[in-house]
Amino acid sequence: MYKIAVLGDYDSIYGFAALGLDTYPVKNPEEAKETFLRLAEEKTGIIYITEACAAVLKHEIDRYKEQLVPAVVQIPGVNGNTGAGIDGVKKSVEQAVGSDILFGDN
């Protein structure tokens, strides 16, 4: 069975533990990269990753973009939403269905 992981700074992800998800707080880009690659190799089903963390791991995340596992989903951190998560979902849906979609007030 696949597990669901949440990766990012502690303040942004600690609440996910209450939902029963495995949390992986990281303090710097090197630790984030090491943890992300380990989770991906362990065949984690879904990796939720803060937008700030994903920004420094773009190259590593792109390596898994065409694979079914892990699904990498960006989430906002405590510092707010940059819009990168919504943009990523929008691009994935456009690629899957071949059509543009609208979110919110767009």
mmCIF file of C-alpha atoms in Angstrom:
data_model
loop_
_atom_site.group_PDB
_atom_site.id
_atom_site.type_symbol
_atom_site.label_atom_id
_atom_site.label_comp_id
_atom_site.label_asym_id
_atom_site.label_seq_id
_atom_site.Cartn_x
_atom_site.Cartn_y
_atom_site.Cartn_z
ATOM 1 C CA MET A 1 0.000 0.000 0.000
ATOM 2 C CA TYR A 2 1.255 3.448 -0.872
ATOM 3 C CA LYS A 3 1.733 6.093 1.777
ATOM 4 C CA ILE A 4 1.006 9.802 1.654
ATOM 5 C CA ALA A 5 3.775 12.185 2.686
ATOM 6 C CA VAL A 6 3.854 15.906 3.398
ATOM 7 C CA LEU A 7 7.174 17.701 2.880
ATOM 8 C CA GLY A 8 8.084 21.254 3.818
ATOM 9 C CA ASP A 9 8.951 23.541 6.694
ATOM 10 C CA TYR A 10 7.663 22.406 10.094
ATOM 11 C CA ASP A 11 5.245 25.299 10.645
ATOM 12 C CA SER A 12 3.521 24.633 7.325
ATOM 13 C CA ILE A 13 3.088 20.880 7.640
ATOM 14 C CA TYR A 14 2.764 19.885 11.293
ATOM 15 C CA GLY A 15 -1.055 20.001 11.175
ATOM 16 C CA PHE A 16 -1.153 17.237 8.569
ATOM 17 C CA ALA A 17 0.000 14.734 11.194
ATOM 18 C CA ALA A 18 -3.414 15.108 12.862
ATOM 19 C CA LEU A 19 -4.924 13.752 9.639
ATOM 20 C CA GLY A 20 -2.749 10.657 9.845
ATOM 21 C CA LEU A 21 -0.329 11.689 7.109
ATOM 22 C CA ASP A 22 3.414 11.169 7.411
ATOM 23 C CA THR A 23 5.114 14.552 7.770
ATOM 24 C CA TYR A 24 8.704 15.298 6.817
ATOM 25 C CA PRO A 25 9.805 18.695 8.087
ATOM 26 C CA VAL A 26 12.978 20.017 6.460
ATOM 27 C CA LYS A 27 15.190 22.968 7.353
ATOM 28 C CA ASN A 28 17.190 23.602 4.179
ATOM 29 C CA PRO A 29 17.256 22.794 0.443
ATOM 30 C CA GLU A 30 19.796 19.972 0.825
ATOM 31 C CA GLU A 31 17.655 18.196 3.420
ATOM 32 C CA ALA A 32 14.565 18.767 1.267
ATOM 33 C CA LYS A 33 16.241 17.243 -1.789
ATOM 34 C CA GLU A 34 17.492 14.213 0.129
ATOM 35 C CA THR A 35 14.101 13.603 1.723
ATOM 36 C CA PHE A 36 12.165 14.093 -1.533
ATOM 37 C CA LEU A 37 14.364 11.648 -3.458
ATOM 38 C CA ARG A 38 14.116 9.065 -0.659
ATOM 39 C CA LEU A 39 10.314 9.349 -0.600
ATOM 40 C CA ALA A 40 10.125 9.055 -4.387
ATOM 41 C CA GLU A 41 12.342 5.962 -4.402
ATOM 42 C CA GLU A 42 10.256 4.381 -1.612
ATOM 43 C CA LYS A 43 7.289 4.565 -3.977
ATOM 44 C CA THR A 44 5.319 7.024 -1.904
ATOM 45 C CA GLY A 45 1.914 7.392 -3.599
ATOM 46 C CA ILE A 46 1.423 11.118 -3.038
ATOM 47 C CA ILE A 47 3.891 13.738 -1.900
ATOM 48 C CA TYR A 48 2.327 17.002 -0.796
ATOM 49 C CA ILE A 49 5.058 19.620 -0.867
ATOM 50 C CA THR A 50 4.965 23.271 0.117
ATOM 51 C CA GLU A 51 5.257 25.701 -2.779
ATOM 52 C CA ALA A 52 8.429 27.202 -1.305
ATOM 53 C CA CYS A 53 10.051 23.790 -1.013
ATOM 54 C CA ALA A 54 8.939 22.787 -4.506
ATOM 55 C CA ALA A 55 10.495 25.946 -5.940
ATOM 56 C CA VAL A 56 13.974 24.790 -4.886
ATOM 57 C CA LEU A 57 13.325 21.200 -6.002
ATOM 58 C CA LYS A 58 11.943 21.944 -9.463
ATOM 59 C CA HIS A 59 14.525 19.794 -11.263
ATOM 60 C CA GLU A 60 13.969 16.800 -8.958
ATOM 61 C CA ILE A 61 10.178 17.094 -9.177
ATOM 62 C CA ASP A 62 10.325 17.292 -12.982
ATOM 63 C CA ARG A 63 12.110 13.910 -13.056
ATOM 64 C CA TYR A 64 8.925 12.285 -11.736
ATOM 65 C CA LYS A 65 6.404 14.370 -13.670
ATOM 66 C CA GLU A 66 5.610 11.709 -16.285
ATOM 67 C CA GLN A 67 5.382 8.856 -13.782
ATOM 68 C CA LEU A 68 2.243 7.734 -12.000
ATOM 69 C CA VAL A 69 3.992 7.437 -8.656
ATOM 70 C CA PRO A 70 4.649 9.635 -6.832
ATOM 71 C CA ALA A 71 2.006 12.228 -7.550
ATOM 72 C CA VAL A 72 3.534 15.521 -6.411
ATOM 73 C CA VAL A 73 1.018 18.136 -5.267
ATOM 74 C CA GLN A 74 2.083 21.624 -4.236
ATOM 75 C CA ILE A 75 0.374 23.180 -1.226
ATOM 76 C CA PRO A 76 0.651 26.704 0.202
ATOM 77 C CA GLY A 77 2.858 27.232 3.222
ATOM 78 C CA VAL A 78 2.390 29.454 6.255
ATOM 79 C CA ASN A 79 3.784 32.399 4.286
ATOM 80 C CA GLY A 80 0.868 32.305 1.871
ATOM 81 C CA ASN A 81 -0.115 31.042 -1.527
ATOM 82 C CA THR A 82 2.139 31.832 -4.485
ATOM 83 C CA GLY A 83 -0.288 30.355 -7.003
ATOM 84 C CA ALA A 84 2.224 27.701 -8.118
ATOM 85 C CA GLY A 85 0.062 24.860 -6.797
ATOM 86 C CA ILE A 86 -3.035 25.970 -8.695
ATOM 87 C CA ASP A 87 -0.968 26.548 -11.839
ATOM 88 C CA GLY A 88 0.429 23.027 -11.591
ATOM 89 C CA VAL A 89 -3.013 21.447 -11.237
ATOM 90 C CA LYS A 90 -4.337 23.566 -14.102
ATOM 91 C CA LYS A 91 -1.493 22.494 -16.427
ATOM 92 C CA SER A 92 -1.975 18.831 -15.519
ATOM 93 C CA VAL A 93 -5.710 18.984 -16.260
ATOM 94 C CA GLU A 94 -5.103 20.841 -19.524
ATOM 95 C CA GLN A 95 -2.645 18.164 -20.584
ATOM 96 C CA ALA A 96 -4.985 15.349 -19.576
ATOM 97 C CA VAL A 97 -8.184 16.658 -21.176
ATOM 98 C CA GLY A 98 -6.771 18.941 -23.848
ATOM 99 C CA SER A 99 -8.726 21.964 -22.688
ATOM 100 C CA ASP A 100 -8.258 25.026 -20.506
ATOM 101 C CA ILE A 101 -10.046 25.159 -17.150
ATOM 102 C CA LEU A 102 -10.888 28.103 -14.948
ATOM 103 C CA PHE A 103 -10.441 28.409 -11.184
ATOM 104 C CA GLY A 104 -12.182 31.000 -9.059
ATOM 105 C CA ASP A 105 -12.409 34.467 -10.582
ATOM 106 C CA ASN A 106 -10.290 33.740 -13.672
#
